[in-house]
CSV table of N, CA and C in Angstrom, one decimal:
chain,number,residue,atom,x,y,z
A,17,SER,N,-15.5,17.2,-4.9
A,17,SER,CA,-14.1,16.8,-5.3
A,17,SER,C,-14.1,15.4,-5.8
A,18,THR,N,-13.3,15.1,-6.9
A,18,THR,CA,-13.2,13.8,-7.5
A,18,THR,C,-12.4,12.9,-6.6
A,19,ASP,N,-12.9,11.7,-6.5
A,19,ASP,CA,-12.1,10.6,-5.7
A,19,ASP,C,-10.8,10.4,-6.5
A,20,LYS,N,-9.7,10.6,-5.9
A,20,LYS,CA,-8.4,10.6,-6.6
A,20,LYS,C,-8.2,9.2,-7.2
A,21,LEU,N,-8.7,8.1,-6.6
A,21,LEU,CA,-8.5,6.8,-7.1
A,21,LEU,C,-9.3,6.5,-8.4
A,22,ILE,N,-10.3,7.3,-8.7
A,22,ILE,CA,-11.1,7.2,-9.9
A,22,ILE,C,-10.5,8.0,-11.1
A,23,MET,N,-9.6,8.9,-10.7
A,23,MET,CA,-9.0,9.7,-11.8
A,23,MET,C,-8.3,8.8,-12.8
A,24,GLU,N,-8.3,9.2,-14.0
A,24,GLU,CA,-7.7,8.4,-15.1
A,24,GLU,C,-6.2,8.6,-15.1
A,25,PHE,N,-5.5,7.5,-15.2
A,25,PHE,CA,-4.0,7.5,-15.3
A,25,PHE,C,-3.6,6.5,-16.4
A,26,LEU,N,-3.0,6.9,-17.5
A,26,LEU,CA,-2.6,6.0,-18.6
A,26,LEU,C,-3.7,5.1,-19.0
A,27,GLY,N,-4.9,5.8,-19.2
A,27,GLY,CA,-6.0,5.1,-19.8
A,27,GLY,C,-6.9,4.2,-18.9
A,28,GLN,N,-6.6,4.3,-17.6
A,28,GLN,CA,-7.5,3.5,-16.7
A,28,GLN,C,-7.5,4.3,-15.3
A,29,PRO,N,-8.5,4.0,-14.5
A,29,PRO,CA,-8.6,4.6,-13.2
A,29,PRO,C,-7.3,4.2,-12.4
A,30,VAL,N,-6.9,5.2,-11.5
A,30,VAL,CA,-5.7,5.0,-10.7
A,30,VAL,C,-5.8,3.7,-9.9
A,31,PHE,N,-6.9,3.4,-9.4
A,31,PHE,CA,-7.0,2.2,-8.5
A,31,PHE,C,-6.8,0.9,-9.3
A,32,MET,N,-7.0,0.8,-10.6
A,32,MET,CA,-6.8,-0.4,-11.4
A,32,MET,C,-5.4,-0.8,-11.4
A,33,ARG,N,-4.5,0.1,-11.3
A,33,ARG,CA,-3.0,-0.2,-11.2
A,33,ARG,C,-2.7,-0.9,-9.9
A,34,ALA,N,-3.4,-0.5,-8.8
A,34,ALA,CA,-3.1,-1.2,-7.5
A,34,ALA,C,-3.7,-2.6,-7.6
A,35,LEU,N,-4.9,-2.7,-8.2
A,35,LEU,CA,-5.5,-4.1,-8.2
A,35,LEU,C,-4.6,-5.0,-9.1
A,36,ALA,N,-4.0,-4.5,-10.2
A,36,ALA,CA,-3.2,-5.3,-11.0
A,36,ALA,C,-1.9,-5.7,-10.3
A,37,LEU,N,-1.4,-4.7,-9.5
A,37,LEU,CA,-0.2,-5.0,-8.7
A,37,LEU,C,-0.5,-6.1,-7.7
A,38,ALA,N,-1.6,-6.0,-7.0
A,38,ALA,CA,-1.9,-7.0,-6.0
A,38,ALA,C,-2.1,-8.4,-6.6
A,39,LYS,N,-2.7,-8.4,-7.8
A,39,LYS,CA,-2.9,-9.7,-8.5
A,39,LYS,C,-1.6,-10.3,-8.9
A,40,GLY,N,-0.7,-9.4,-9.3
A,40,GLY,CA,0.7,-9.8,-9.7
A,40,GLY,C,1.5,-10.5,-8.6
A,41,LEU,N,1.1,-10.1,-7.4
A,41,LEU,CA,1.8,-10.7,-6.2
A,41,LEU,C,1.3,-12.1,-5.9
A,42,LYS,N,0.1,-12.4,-6.4
A,42,LYS,CA,-0.6,-13.7,-6.1
A,42,LYS,C,-0.6,-13.9,-4.6
A,43,PRO,N,-1.3,-13.0,-3.9
A,43,PRO,CA,-1.3,-13.1,-2.4
A,43,PRO,C,-2.2,-14.3,-2.0
A,44,PHE,N,-1.8,-14.8,-0.9
A,44,PHE,CA,-2.6,-15.9,-0.3
A,44,PHE,C,-4.0,-15.4,0.0
A,45,CYS,N,-4.1,-14.1,0.5
A,45,CYS,CA,-5.4,-13.5,0.8
A,45,CYS,C,-5.3,-12.0,0.5
A,46,CYS,N,-6.2,-11.4,-0.1
A,46,CYS,CA,-6.1,-10.0,-0.4
A,46,CYS,C,-7.5,-9.4,-0.1
A,47,VAL,N,-7.5,-8.3,0.8
A,47,VAL,CA,-8.7,-7.6,1.1
A,47,VAL,C,-8.5,-6.2,0.6
A,48,VAL,N,-9.5,-5.7,-0.1
A,48,VAL,CA,-9.6,-4.4,-0.6
A,48,VAL,C,-10.5,-3.6,0.3
A,49,VAL,N,-10.0,-2.5,0.8
A,49,VAL,CA,-10.8,-1.7,1.7
A,49,VAL,C,-11.3,-0.5,0.9
A,50,THR,N,-12.6,-0.3,0.7
A,50,THR,CA,-13.1,0.8,-0.1
A,50,THR,C,-14.6,1.1,0.2
A,51,ASN,N,-15.0,2.3,0.0
A,51,ASN,CA,-16.4,2.7,0.1
A,51,ASN,C,-16.9,3.1,-1.2
A,52,THR,N,-16.1,2.8,-2.3
A,52,THR,CA,-16.5,3.3,-3.6
A,52,THR,C,-17.0,2.1,-4.5
A,53,ALA,N,-18.2,2.2,-5.0
A,53,ALA,CA,-18.9,1.1,-5.7
A,53,ALA,C,-18.1,0.6,-6.9
A,54,GLU,N,-17.5,1.6,-7.6
A,54,GLU,CA,-16.7,1.2,-8.8
A,54,GLU,C,-15.5,0.4,-8.4
A,55,ILE,N,-14.8,0.7,-7.4
A,55,ILE,CA,-13.6,0.0,-6.9
A,55,ILE,C,-14.1,-1.4,-6.4
A,56,ARG,N,-15.2,-1.4,-5.6
A,56,ARG,CA,-15.7,-2.7,-5.1
A,56,ARG,C,-16.0,-3.7,-6.2
A,57,ARG,N,-16.7,-3.2,-7.3
A,57,ARG,CA,-17.0,-4.1,-8.4
A,57,ARG,C,-15.7,-4.6,-9.0
A,58,ALA,N,-14.8,-3.8,-9.3
A,58,ALA,CA,-13.5,-4.2,-10.0
A,58,ALA,C,-12.7,-5.2,-9.1
A,59,ALA,N,-12.7,-4.9,-7.8
A,59,ALA,CA,-11.9,-5.8,-6.9
A,59,ALA,C,-12.6,-7.1,-6.8
A,60,GLU,N,-13.9,-7.2,-6.7
A,60,GLU,CA,-14.6,-8.4,-6.7
A,60,GLU,C,-14.4,-9.2,-8.0
A,61,GLU,N,-14.5,-8.5,-9.1
A,61,GLU,CA,-14.2,-9.2,-10.4
A,61,GLU,C,-12.8,-9.7,-10.5
A,62,ALA,N,-11.9,-9.1,-9.8
A,62,ALA,CA,-10.5,-9.6,-9.7
A,62,ALA,C,-10.3,-10.7,-8.8
A,63,GLY,N,-11.4,-11.0,-8.0
A,63,GLY,CA,-11.3,-12.2,-7.1
A,63,GLY,C,-10.9,-11.8,-5.7
A,64,PHE,N,-10.9,-10.5,-5.3
A,64,PHE,CA,-10.5,-10.1,-4.0
A,64,PHE,C,-11.7,-10.0,-3.1
A,65,ALA,N,-11.4,-10.2,-1.8
A,65,ALA,CA,-12.4,-9.9,-0.8
A,65,ALA,C,-12.5,-8.4,-0.7
A,66,VAL,N,-13.7,-7.8,-0.4
A,66,VAL,CA,-13.8,-6.4,-0.2
A,66,VAL,C,-14.5,-6.1,1.1
A,67,THR,N,-14.1,-5.1,1.8
A,67,THR,CA,-14.7,-4.6,3.0
A,67,THR,C,-14.8,-3.1,2.9
A,68,GLU,N,-15.9,-2.6,3.6
A,68,GLU,CA,-16.0,-1.1,3.6
A,68,GLU,C,-15.4,-0.6,4.9
A,69,ASN,N,-15.1,0.7,4.9
A,69,ASN,CA,-14.5,1.4,6.0
A,69,ASN,C,-15.5,2.5,6.5
A,70,PRO,N,-16.3,2.2,7.5
A,70,PRO,CA,-17.2,3.2,8.0
A,70,PRO,C,-16.6,4.4,8.6
A,71,HIS,N,-15.3,4.3,8.9
A,71,HIS,CA,-14.6,5.5,9.6
A,71,HIS,C,-13.5,6.1,8.7
A,72,ALA,N,-13.7,6.0,7.3
A,72,ALA,CA,-12.7,6.5,6.4
A,72,ALA,C,-12.2,7.9,6.6
A,73,ALA,N,-13.2,8.7,7.1
A,73,ALA,CA,-12.8,10.2,7.3
A,73,ALA,C,-11.8,10.4,8.4
A,74,SER,N,-11.7,9.4,9.3
A,74,SER,CA,-10.8,9.5,10.4
A,74,SER,C,-9.3,9.3,10.1
A,75,GLY,N,-9.0,8.9,8.8
A,75,GLY,CA,-7.6,8.7,8.4
A,75,GLY,C,-7.3,7.3,8.0
A,76,ILE,N,-6.0,7.2,7.5
A,76,ILE,CA,-5.6,5.9,6.9
A,76,ILE,C,-5.6,4.7,7.9
A,77,ALA,N,-5.4,5.0,9.2
A,77,ALA,CA,-5.4,3.9,10.2
A,77,ALA,C,-6.6,3.1,10.2
A,78,SER,N,-7.8,3.8,10.0
A,78,SER,CA,-9.0,3.0,10.0
A,78,SER,C,-9.1,2.0,8.8
A,79,SER,N,-8.5,2.3,7.7
A,79,SER,CA,-8.5,1.4,6.6
A,79,SER,C,-7.6,0.1,6.9
A,80,ILE,N,-6.5,0.4,7.6
A,80,ILE,CA,-5.6,-0.7,8.0
A,80,ILE,C,-6.4,-1.6,9.0
A,81,VAL,N,-7.1,-1.1,9.9
A,81,VAL,CA,-7.8,-1.8,10.9
A,81,VAL,C,-8.9,-2.7,10.2
A,82,CYS,N,-9.7,-2.0,9.3
A,82,CYS,CA,-10.7,-2.7,8.5
A,82,CYS,C,-10.1,-3.9,7.7
A,83,GLY,N,-9.0,-3.7,7.1
A,83,GLY,CA,-8.3,-4.7,6.3
A,83,GLY,C,-7.9,-5.9,7.1
A,84,ILE,N,-7.3,-5.6,8.3
A,84,ILE,CA,-6.8,-6.7,9.2
A,84,ILE,C,-8.0,-7.5,9.7
A,85,ARG,N,-9.1,-6.8,10.1
A,85,ARG,CA,-10.3,-7.5,10.6
A,85,ARG,C,-11.0,-8.3,9.6
A,86,ALA,N,-10.8,-8.0,8.3
A,86,ALA,CA,-11.5,-8.7,7.2
A,86,ALA,C,-10.7,-9.9,6.8
A,87,LEU,N,-9.4,-10.1,7.2
A,87,LEU,CA,-8.7,-11.2,6.8
A,87,LEU,C,-9.3,-12.5,7.4
A,88,THR,N,-9.5,-13.5,6.6
A,88,THR,CA,-10.1,-14.7,7.1
A,88,THR,C,-9.2,-15.9,7.2
A,89,ASP,N,-8.1,-15.9,6.4
A,89,ASP,CA,-7.2,-17.1,6.4
A,89,ASP,C,-6.1,-16.9,7.4
A,90,SER,N,-5.4,-17.9,7.7
A,90,SER,CA,-4.2,-17.8,8.5
A,90,SER,C,-3.1,-17.2,7.5
A,91,TYR,N,-2.2,-16.4,8.1
A,91,TYR,CA,-1.1,-15.8,7.3
A,91,TYR,C,0.0,-15.5,8.2
A,92,ASP,N,1.2,-15.3,7.6
A,92,ASP,CA,2.4,-15.0,8.3
A,92,ASP,C,2.8,-13.5,8.3
A,93,GLN,N,2.3,-12.8,7.3
A,93,GLN,CA,2.7,-11.4,7.1
A,93,GLN,C,1.5,-10.6,6.5
A,94,VAL,N,1.5,-9.3,6.7
A,94,VAL,CA,0.6,-8.5,6.0
A,94,VAL,C,1.3,-7.3,5.3
A,95,LEU,N,0.9,-7.0,4.1
A,95,LEU,CA,1.5,-6.0,3.3
A,95,LEU,C,0.3,-5.0,3.1
A,96,PHE,N,0.6,-3.7,3.3
A,96,PHE,CA,-0.4,-2.7,3.0
A,96,PHE,C,-0.1,-1.9,1.8
A,97,LEU,N,-0.8,-2.1,0.7
A,97,LEU,CA,-0.6,-1.4,-0.5
A,97,LEU,C,-1.6,-0.2,-0.6
A,98,ASN,N,-1.0,0.9,-1.0
A,98,ASN,CA,-1.9,2.1,-1.1
A,98,ASN,C,-2.3,2.2,-2.6
A,99,ALA,N,-3.5,2.5,-2.8
A,99,ALA,CA,-4.0,2.5,-4.2
A,99,ALA,C,-3.6,3.8,-4.9
A,100,ASP,N,-3.0,4.7,-4.2
A,100,ASP,CA,-2.7,6.0,-4.8
A,100,ASP,C,-1.2,6.2,-5.2
A,101,GLN,N,-0.5,5.0,-5.4
A,101,GLN,CA,0.9,5.0,-5.9
A,101,GLN,C,0.9,4.4,-7.3
A,102,PRO,N,0.5,5.1,-8.3
A,102,PRO,CA,0.3,4.5,-9.6
A,102,PRO,C,1.6,4.1,-10.3
A,103,LEU,N,2.7,4.6,-9.9
A,103,LEU,CA,4.0,4.3,-10.6
A,103,LEU,C,4.7,3.1,-9.9
A,104,LEU,N,4.2,2.7,-8.8
A,104,LEU,CA,4.8,1.6,-8.0
A,104,LEU,C,4.9,0.3,-8.9
A,105,ARG,N,6.1,-0.2,-9.0
A,105,ARG,CA,6.3,-1.4,-9.9
A,105,ARG,C,6.3,-2.7,-9.1
A,106,LEU,N,5.8,-3.7,-9.8
A,106,LEU,CA,5.7,-5.0,-9.2
A,106,LEU,C,7.0,-5.5,-8.6
A,107,GLU,N,8.1,-5.3,-9.3
A,107,GLU,CA,9.4,-5.8,-8.8
A,107,GLU,C,9.8,-5.2,-7.5
A,108,VAL,N,9.4,-3.9,-7.3
A,108,VAL,CA,9.7,-3.3,-6.0
A,108,VAL,C,9.0,-4.0,-4.9
A,109,VAL,N,7.7,-4.2,-5.1
A,109,VAL,CA,6.9,-4.9,-4.1
A,109,VAL,C,7.3,-6.3,-3.8
A,110,ARG,N,7.7,-7.0,-4.9
A,110,ARG,CA,8.2,-8.4,-4.8
A,110,ARG,C,9.4,-8.4,-4.0
A,111,ARG,N,10.3,-7.4,-4.1
A,111,ARG,CA,11.5,-7.3,-3.3
A,111,ARG,C,11.2,-7.2,-1.8
A,112,ILE,N,10.2,-6.4,-1.5
A,112,ILE,CA,9.8,-6.2,-0.1
A,112,ILE,C,9.3,-7.6,0.4
A,113,VAL,N,8.4,-8.2,-0.3
A,113,VAL,CA,7.8,-9.5,0.1
A,113,VAL,C,8.9,-10.5,0.2
A,114,ALA,N,9.8,-10.6,-0.7
A,114,ALA,CA,10.9,-11.6,-0.6
A,114,ALA,C,11.7,-11.4,0.6
A,115,ALA,N,12.0,-10.1,1.0
A,115,ALA,CA,12.7,-9.9,2.2
A,115,ALA,C,12.0,-10.4,3.4
A,116,GLY,N,10.7,-10.3,3.4
A,116,GLY,CA,9.9,-10.9,4.5
A,116,GLY,C,10.0,-12.4,4.6
A,117,GLN,N,10.4,-13.0,3.6
A,117,GLN,CA,10.5,-14.5,3.6
A,117,GLN,C,11.8,-14.9,4.3
A,118,SER,N,12.8,-13.9,4.4
A,118,SER,CA,14.1,-14.2,4.9
A,118,SER,C,14.2,-13.9,6.4
A,119,ALA,N,13.4,-13.0,6.9
A,119,ALA,CA,13.5,-12.6,8.3
A,119,ALA,C,12.2,-12.2,8.9
A,120,ASP,N,12.0,-12.5,10.2
A,120,ASP,CA,10.7,-12.2,10.9
A,120,ASP,C,10.7,-10.8,11.5
A,121,CYS,N,10.7,-9.8,10.6
A,121,CYS,CA,10.7,-8.4,11.1
A,121,CYS,C,9.9,-7.6,10.2
A,122,ILE,N,9.8,-6.3,10.5
A,122,ILE,CA,9.1,-5.3,9.7
A,122,ILE,C,10.0,-4.8,8.6
A,123,PHE,N,9.5,-4.8,7.4
A,123,PHE,CA,10.3,-4.3,6.3
A,123,PHE,C,9.7,-3.0,5.8
A,124,VAL,N,10.5,-2.0,5.7
A,124,VAL,CA,10.0,-0.7,5.3
A,124,VAL,C,10.9,-0.2,4.1
A,125,PRO,N,10.3,0.1,3.0
A,125,PRO,CA,11.1,0.6,1.9
A,125,PRO,C,11.6,2.0,2.2
A,126,ARG,N,12.7,2.4,1.7
A,126,ARG,CA,13.3,3.7,1.9
A,126,ARG,C,13.8,4.2,0.6
A,127,CYS,N,13.6,5.5,0.4
A,127,CYS,CA,14.2,6.1,-0.8
A,127,CYS,C,14.7,7.5,-0.4
A,128,GLY,N,15.9,7.8,-0.8
A,128,GLY,CA,16.5,9.1,-0.4
A,128,GLY,C,16.5,9.3,1.1
A,129,GLY,N,16.7,8.2,1.8
A,129,GLY,CA,16.7,8.3,3.3
A,129,GLY,C,15.4,8.4,4.0
A,130,GLU,N,14.3,8.5,3.2
A,130,GLU,CA,13.0,8.6,3.8
A,130,GLU,C,12.2,7.3,3.7
A,131,PRO,N,11.5,7.0,4.8
A,131,PRO,CA,10.7,5.8,4.8
A,131,PRO,C,9.5,6.0,3.9
A,132,LYS,N,9.1,4.9,3.2
A,132,LYS,CA,8.0,4.9,2.2
A,132,LYS,C,7.0,3.8,2.5
A,133,SER,N,6.0,3.7,1.6
A,133,SER,CA,5.1,2.6,1.7
A,133,SER,C,5.2,1.9,0.3
A,134,PRO,N,4.9,0.6,0.3
A,134,PRO,CA,4.2,-0.2,1.3
A,134,PRO,C,5.1,-0.9,2.2
A,135,CYS,N,4.6,-1.1,3.5
A,135,CYS,CA,5.4,-1.8,4.5
A,135,CYS,C,4.9,-3.2,4.7
A,136,LEU,N,5.8,-4.1,5.1
A,136,LEU,CA,5.4,-5.5,5.4
A,136,LEU,C,5.6,-5.8,6.9
A,137,PHE,N,4.5,-6.3,7.5
A,137,PHE,CA,4.6,-6.6,8.9
A,137,PHE,C,4.3,-8.1,9.2
A,138,PRO,N,5.2,-8.7,10.1
A,138,PRO,CA,4.8,-10.1,10.5
A,138,PRO,C,3.5,-10.1,11.2
A,139,VAL,N,2.8,-11.2,11.2
A,139,VAL,CA,1.5,-11.3,11.8
A,139,VAL,C,1.4,-10.9,13.2
A,140,ARG,N,2.5,-11.1,13.9
A,140,ARG,CA,2.5,-10.8,15.4
A,140,ARG,C,2.3,-9.3,15.7
A,141,PHE,N,2.4,-8.5,14.7
A,141,PHE,CA,2.1,-7.1,14.9
A,141,PHE,C,0.7,-6.7,14.6
A,142,CYS,N,-0.1,-7.7,14.2
A,142,CYS,CA,-1.5,-7.3,13.8
A,142,CYS,C,-2.4,-6.8,14.9
A,143,ALA,N,-2.2,-7.3,16.1
A,143,ALA,CA,-3.0,-6.8,17.3
A,143,ALA,C,-2.7,-5.3,17.5
A,144,GLU,N,-1.4,-5.0,17.4
A,144,GLU,CA,-1.0,-3.6,17.6
A,144,GLU,C,-1.5,-2.7,16.4
A,145,LEU,N,-1.4,-3.3,15.2
A,145,LEU,CA,-1.9,-2.5,14.0
A,145,LEU,C,-3.4,-2.3,14.2
A,146,GLU,N,-4.1,-3.2,14.8
A,146,GLU,CA,-5.6,-3.0,15.0
A,146,GLU,C,-5.9,-1.9,15.9
A,147,GLN,N,-5.0,-1.5,16.7
A,147,GLN,CA,-5.2,-0.4,17.7
A,147,GLN,C,-4.9,1.0,17.1
A,148,LEU,N,-4.5,1.0,15.8
A,148,LEU,CA,-4.1,2.3,15.2
A,148,LEU,C,-5.3,3.3,15.1
A,149,SER,N,-4.9,4.6,15.1
A,149,SER,CA,-5.9,5.6,14.8
A,149,SER,C,-5.3,6.8,14.1
A,150,GLY,N,-6.1,7.6,13.5
A,150,GLY,CA,-5.5,8.8,12.9
A,150,GLY,C,-5.0,8.6,11.5
A,151,ASP,N,-4.1,9.4,11.1
A,151,ASP,CA,-3.6,9.5,9.7
A,151,ASP,C,-2.2,9.1,9.5
A,152,LYS,N,-1.6,8.3,10.5
A,152,LYS,CA,-0.2,7.9,10.4
A,152,LYS,C,0.0,6.5,9.9
A,153,GLY,N,-0.9,5.6,10.1
A,153,GLY,CA,-0.8,4.2,9.5
A,153,GLY,C,0.3,3.4,10.3
A,154,GLY,N,0.9,2.5,9.5
A,154,GLY,CA,1.8,1.5,10.1
A,154,GLY,C,3.1,2.2,10.7
A,155,ARG,N,3.4,3.4,10.3
A,155,ARG,CA,4.5,4.1,10.8
A,155,ARG,C,4.4,4.2,12.4
A,156,GLN,N,3.2,4.3,12.9
A,156,GLN,CA,3.0,4.4,14.4
A,156,GLN,C,3.6,3.2,15.0
A,157,VAL,N,3.4,2.0,14.4
A,157,VAL,CA,3.8,0.7,15.0
A,157,VAL,C,5.3,0.6,14.8
A,158,TYR,N,5.8,0.7,13.6
A,158,TYR,CA,7.3,0.4,13.4
A,158,TYR,C,8.2,1.4,14.1
A,159,ARG,N,7.7,2.6,14.4
A,159,ARG,CA,8.5,3.6,15.2
A,159,ARG,C,8.7,3.1,16.6
A,160,ARG,N,7.7,2.3,17.1
A,160,ARG,CA,7.8,1.8,18.5
A,160,ARG,C,8.7,0.6,18.6
A,161,HIS,N,9.1,0.0,17.5
A,161,HIS,CA,9.9,-1.2,17.5
A,161,HIS,C,11.1,-1.0,16.6
A,162,PRO,N,12.0,0.0,16.8
A,162,PRO,CA,13.1,0.2,15.9
A,162,PRO,C,14.0,-1.0,15.7
A,163,GLU,N,14.1,-1.8,16.8
A,163,GLU,CA,15.0,-3.0,16.7
A,163,GLU,C,14.4,-4.1,15.8
A,164,GLU,N,13.1,-4.0,15.5
A,164,GLU,CA,12.4,-5.0,14.6
A,164,GLU,C,12.3,-4.6,13.2
A,165,VAL,N,12.8,-3.4,12.9
A,165,VAL,CA,12.6,-2.8,11.5
A,165,VAL,C,13.9,-3.0,10.7
A,166,ARG,N,13.7,-3.4,9.4
A,166,ARG,CA,14.8,-3.5,8.5
A,166,ARG,C,14.3,-2.6,7.3
A,167,PHE,N,15.2,-1.7,6.9
A,167,PHE,CA,14.9,-0.8,5.8
A,167,PHE,C,15.5,-1.4,4.5
A,168,ILE,N,14.8,-1.3,3.4
A,168,ILE,CA,15.2,-1.7,2.1
A,168,ILE,C,15.3,-0.5,1.2
A,169,ASP,N,16.5,-0.2,0.8
A,169,ASP,CA,16.8,1.0,0.0
A,169,ASP,C,16.5,0.9,-1.5
A,170,PHE,N,15.8,1.8,-2.0
A,170,PHE,CA,15.4,1.9,-3.4
A,170,PHE,C,15.9,3.2,-4.0
A,171,MET,N,16.2,3.2,-5.3
A,171,MET,CA,16.8,4.4,-5.9
A,171,MET,C,15.8,5.2,-6.7
A,172,GLU,N,14.6,4.7,-7.1
A,172,GLU,CA,13.7,5.4,-8.0
A,172,GLU,C,12.6,6.0,-7.2
A,173,PRO,N,12.6,7.3,-6.9
A,173,PRO,CA,11.6,7.9,-6.1
A,173,PRO,C,10.2,7.9,-6.7
A,174,GLU,N,10.1,7.8,-8.1
A,174,GLU,CA,8.8,7.7,-8.7
A,174,GLU,C,8.0,6.5,-8.3
A,175,ASP,N,8.6,5.4,-7.9
A,175,ASP,CA,7.9,4.2,-7.4
A,175,ASP,C,7.0,4.6,-6.2
A,176,PHE,N,7.4,5.5,-5.4
A,176,PHE,CA,6.7,5.8,-4.2
A,176,PHE,C,5.9,7.1,-4.3
A,177,PHE,N,5.8,7.6,-5.5
A,177,PHE,CA,5.1,8.9,-5.7
A,177,PHE,C,3.6,8.6,-5.4
A,178,ASP,N,3.0,9.4,-4.5
A,178,ASP,CA,1.5,9.2,-4.3
A,178,ASP,C,0.8,10.4,-4.8
A,179,ILE,N,-0.4,10.1,-5.3
A,179,ILE,CA,-1.2,11.2,-5.8
A,179,ILE,C,-2.4,11.6,-4.9
A,180,ASP,N,-2.5,12.9,-4.7
A,180,ASP,CA,-3.7,13.4,-3.9
A,180,ASP,C,-4.5,14.3,-4.8
A,181,THR,N,-3.9,14.9,-5.8
A,181,THR,CA,-4.7,15.9,-6.6
A,181,THR,C,-4.5,15.6,-8.1
A,182,GLN,N,-5.2,16.3,-8.9
A,182,GLN,CA,-5.1,16.3,-10.4
A,182,GLN,C,-3.6,16.7,-10.7
A,183,GLU,N,-3.1,17.7,-10.0
A,183,GLU,CA,-1.7,18.2,-10.3
A,183,GLU,C,-0.7,17.1,-10.0
A,184,ASP,N,-0.9,16.3,-8.9
A,184,ASP,CA,0.0,15.2,-8.6
A,184,ASP,C,0.0,14.2,-9.8
A,185,LEU,N,-1.2,13.9,-10.3
A,185,LEU,CA,-1.4,13.0,-11.3
A,185,LEU,C,-0.7,13.4,-12.6
A,186,GLU,N,-0.8,14.7,-12.9
A,186,GLU,CA,-0.1,15.2,-14.1
A,186,GLU,C,1.4,15.1,-13.9
A,187,GLU,N,1.9,15.4,-12.7
A,187,GLU,CA,3.3,15.3,-12.4
A,187,GLU,C,3.8,13.8,-12.6
A,188,ALA,N,3.0,12.9,-12.1
A,188,ALA,CA,3.3,11.5,-12.3
A,188,ALA,C,3.3,11.1,-13.8
A,189,LEU,N,2.4,11.6,-14.5
A,189,LEU,CA,2.4,11.3,-16.0
A,189,LEU,C,3.6,11.9,-16.6
A,190,ASN,N,4.0,13.1,-16.3
A,190,ASN,CA,5.1,13.7,-16.9
A,190,ASN,C,6.4,13.0,-16.5
A,191,SER,N,6.5,12.5,-15.3
A,191,SER,CA,7.8,11.8,-14.9
A,191,SER,C,7.8,10.4,-15.7
A,192,ARG,N,6.6,9.9,-15.9
A,192,ARG,CA,6.5,8.6,-16.7
A,192,ARG,C,6.9,8.8,-18.1
A,193,ARG,N,6.4,9.9,-18.7
A,193,ARG,CA,6.7,10.2,-20.1
A,193,ARG,C,8.2,10.5,-20.3
A,194,ASN,N,8.8,11.2,-19.3
A,194,ASN,CA,10.2,11.6,-19.4
A,194,ASN,C,11.1,10.4,-19.0
A,195,GLY,N,10.6,9.3,-18.7
A,195,GLY,CA,11.4,8.2,-18.3
A,195,GLY,C,12.2,8.4,-17.1
A,196,ILE,N,11.8,9.3,-16.2
A,196,ILE,CA,12.5,9.6,-15.0
A,196,ILE,C,12.5,8.4,-14.1
């Protein structure tokens, strides 16, 4: 099966859109978690730190743990971008990051009443994030701290569309072409 992040979307591999998004945020520190040589090369060329995930098969939580452990600088917040959201716009992510500048809590985007990714966590949650396991990710942490969560509502569901298959990719392309 083809790695979904290598599939082509609008003339480039899906993962390149995530790297461009991260670069557009001008993060203090950015770690790309990947076991794919092509992604590693492109991330290093973009100036990002890269770490491998020896437990990738165990689910998304292992990538979060690897990313946190690879952070070398001091930081106030962590944002987890998924490379499989090719329609996610920079202004959406900037709005989440800006919200984090205004309050010391977890920010979760929401669309149609449903929580989405990427989520922003204050650094004080990193120890708890490092204990994650399985395929739930940061949701496991923010559900334990409802009083610490602020939702940010967005109106465009395609921003949060994630691709897992070639069919998903074609659906994303169609929604892009139709200007949905």
